Coordinates of C-alpha atoms in Angstrom, one line a residue:
M1 CA -13.6 -19.0 0.0
N2 CA -12.4 -15.7 1.5
I3 CA -10.7 -13.2 -0.8
L4 CA -7.5 -13.3 1.4
Q5 CA -7.4 -17.1 1.1
L6 CA -7.8 -16.9 -2.6
N7 CA -5.1 -14.2 -2.7
F8 CA -2.7 -16.4 -0.9
I9 CA -3.4 -19.4 -3.2
L10 CA -2.9 -17.3 -6.3
C11 CA 0.4 -16.1 -5.0
I12 CA 1.5 -19.7 -4.4
C13 CA 0.4 -20.5 -8.0
Y14 CA 2.6 -17.5 -9.2
I15 CA 5.5 -19.1 -7.5
F16 CA 5.0 -22.4 -9.4
I17 CA 4.3 -20.6 -12.7
T18 CA 7.5 -18.5 -12.4
R19 CA 9.5 -21.6 -11.6
G20 CA 8.6 -23.0 -15.0
I21 CA 9.9 -19.9 -16.8
I22 CA 13.3 -20.4 -18.4
A23 CA 15.0 -17.2 -17.3
P24 CA 17.5 -15.9 -14.7
L25 CA 16.3 -15.8 -11.1
H26 CA 16.1 -12.0 -10.9
V27 CA 13.8 -12.0 -14.0
K28 CA 11.6 -14.7 -12.4
D29 CA 11.4 -12.6 -9.2
K30 CA 10.5 -9.5 -11.2
I31 CA 7.7 -11.3 -13.0
F32 CA 6.4 -12.7 -9.7
L33 CA 6.5 -9.2 -8.1
V34 CA 4.7 -7.6 -10.9
G35 CA 2.0 -10.2 -10.8
T36 CA 1.5 -10.1 -7.1
Y37 CA 1.8 -6.3 -7.0
L38 CA -1.0 -5.9 -9.5
Q39 CA -3.2 -8.5 -7.7
L40 CA -2.7 -6.8 -4.3
I41 CA -3.5 -3.3 -5.7
L42 CA -6.8 -4.7 -7.1
I43 CA -7.7 -6.2 -3.8
H44 CA -6.8 -3.0 -1.9
T45 CA -8.6 -0.8 -4.3
F46 CA -11.8 -2.8 -4.9
V47 CA -12.4 -4.4 -1.5
E48 CA -16.0 -4.1 -0.4
Y49 CA -16.2 -1.4 2.3
S50 CA -18.6 -3.2 4.5
S51 CA -16.4 -6.3 4.5
V52 CA -13.5 -4.6 6.1
P53 CA -13.6 -2.8 9.5
D54 CA -13.0 1.0 9.5
L55 CA -13.3 1.5 5.7
S56 CA -16.7 2.9 5.9
G57 CA -15.4 5.5 8.4
Y58 CA -12.5 6.4 6.1
E59 CA -15.0 6.9 3.3
E60 CA -17.1 9.2 5.5
M61 CA -13.9 11.2 6.4
F62 CA -13.1 11.4 2.7
K63 CA -16.5 13.0 2.0
N64 CA -16.1 15.4 4.9
F65 CA -12.6 16.5 3.7
G66 CA -14.1 17.3 0.3
S67 CA -16.4 19.9 1.9
L68 CA -13.6 21.6 3.9
S69 CA -11.4 24.4 2.7
W70 CA -7.7 23.8 2.2
G71 CA -6.9 25.8 5.3
E72 CA -9.2 23.7 7.4
C73 CA -7.5 20.6 6.1
L74 CA -4.1 21.9 7.2
N75 CA -5.5 22.7 10.6
F76 CA -5.3 20.1 13.4
S77 CA -8.9 21.0 14.4
T78 CA -10.3 18.2 12.2
G79 CA -8.7 15.7 14.6
I80 CA -6.9 14.0 11.7
E81 CA -3.3 14.4 10.6
P82 CA -3.1 17.3 8.1
G83 CA -1.1 15.2 5.6
Y84 CA -3.9 12.6 5.4
A85 CA -6.5 15.4 5.1
V86 CA -4.6 17.1 2.3
I87 CA -4.2 13.8 0.3
N88 CA -7.9 13.2 0.7
K89 CA -8.8 16.7 -0.3
M90 CA -6.5 16.6 -3.4
I91 CA -8.0 13.3 -4.6
Y92 CA -11.5 14.6 -3.9
S93 CA -10.7 17.8 -5.8
L94 CA -9.6 15.8 -8.8
G95 CA -13.1 14.3 -9.0
F96 CA -12.4 10.8 -7.7
H97 CA -14.4 8.8 -5.3
F98 CA -13.0 7.1 -2.2
R99 CA -11.7 4.3 -4.4
G100 CA -9.2 6.9 -5.7
V101 CA -7.8 7.2 -2.2
L102 CA -7.6 3.4 -1.9
L103 CA -5.8 3.2 -5.3
V104 CA -3.2 5.9 -4.4
Y105 CA -2.7 4.4 -0.9
S106 CA -2.3 0.9 -2.2
F107 CA 0.1 2.0 -4.9
C108 CA 2.3 3.9 -2.4
F109 CA 2.2 1.2 0.3
L110 CA 2.9 -1.7 -2.0
L111 CA 5.5 0.1 -4.0
A112 CA 7.3 0.9 -0.7
L113 CA 7.2 -2.8 0.3
Y114 CA 8.3 -4.1 -3.1
K115 CA 11.2 -1.6 -3.3
I116 CA 12.5 -2.7 0.1
I117 CA 12.0 -6.4 -0.8
V118 CA 13.9 -6.0 -4.1
K119 CA 16.7 -4.2 -2.4
Y120 CA 17.1 -6.2 0.9
S121 CA 15.6 -9.6 0.4
P122 CA 17.6 -12.6 -0.8
I123 CA 14.4 -14.7 -1.2
V124 CA 11.8 -12.4 -2.8
K125 CA 9.0 -15.0 -2.9
F126 CA 9.4 -15.8 0.8
S127 CA 9.2 -12.1 1.7
V128 CA 6.0 -11.7 -0.2
I129 CA 4.5 -14.7 1.5
I130 CA 5.5 -13.4 4.9
I131 CA 3.8 -10.0 4.1
L132 CA 0.6 -11.8 3.0
L133 CA 0.5 -13.9 6.2
T134 CA 1.3 -11.0 8.6
I135 CA 0.5 -7.4 7.6
F136 CA -1.5 -7.5 4.3
N137 CA -4.9 -8.2 5.8
Q138 CA -4.5 -5.5 8.4
S139 CA -3.3 -3.0 5.8
L140 CA -6.8 -3.2 4.3
F141 CA -8.3 -1.3 7.2
V142 CA -5.6 0.5 9.1
V143 CA -5.1 2.9 6.2
R144 CA -3.5 6.0 7.9
Q145 CA -0.9 4.0 9.8
Y146 CA 0.2 2.0 6.8
W147 CA 0.4 5.1 4.7
A148 CA 2.7 6.5 7.4
L149 CA 4.7 3.3 7.3
S150 CA 5.1 3.6 3.5
I151 CA 6.6 7.1 4.0
V152 CA 9.0 5.7 6.6
I153 CA 10.0 2.9 4.2
F154 CA 10.6 5.4 1.4
S155 CA 12.7 7.6 3.6
Y156 CA 14.7 4.6 5.1
K157 CA 17.5 5.0 2.6
Y158 CA 18.0 8.6 3.6
I159 CA 17.9 7.8 7.3
I160 CA 20.6 5.2 6.8
E161 CA 22.8 7.5 4.7
R162 CA 22.2 10.3 7.2
K163 CA 21.0 12.7 4.5
I164 CA 18.7 14.9 6.5
L165 CA 17.4 17.1 3.7
P166 CA 15.8 14.4 1.5
F167 CA 14.5 12.7 4.6
L168 CA 12.7 15.9 5.6
I169 CA 11.2 16.4 2.2

């Protein structure tokens, strides 16, 4: 059985488990979200590099950013966005391996999704299932774009409220 199929089946099981809990709906939703959040972070962080397209390339970039100076990371000459290069350099400088990048990425990406689900979704479980069926598998290997998406999701509130300064930060 594929890890993504197992992931989906476990999330369906979480739905039935939380239905059996005697608590208000918002408490059941929070329990479901915490369970799926932790599960998805584990999958994102500990996925086998060779089983996912592009991850071995991202790992190689991570190693290359470790050998660059901070100035070189901020320069567009690397061919990669400076923000992504700096994040990789910071994690490398802290002594982590590429799994550290995946952990930070998955934490940010999934936190952004869950914040927007909690705020805007009337049916939390359905929203999580839609994410699993549509974008989750792609988010395993299109790392830079989904990292950018999480930044947009975090700044969405400030865009709507027309608060330019927090949006720019």
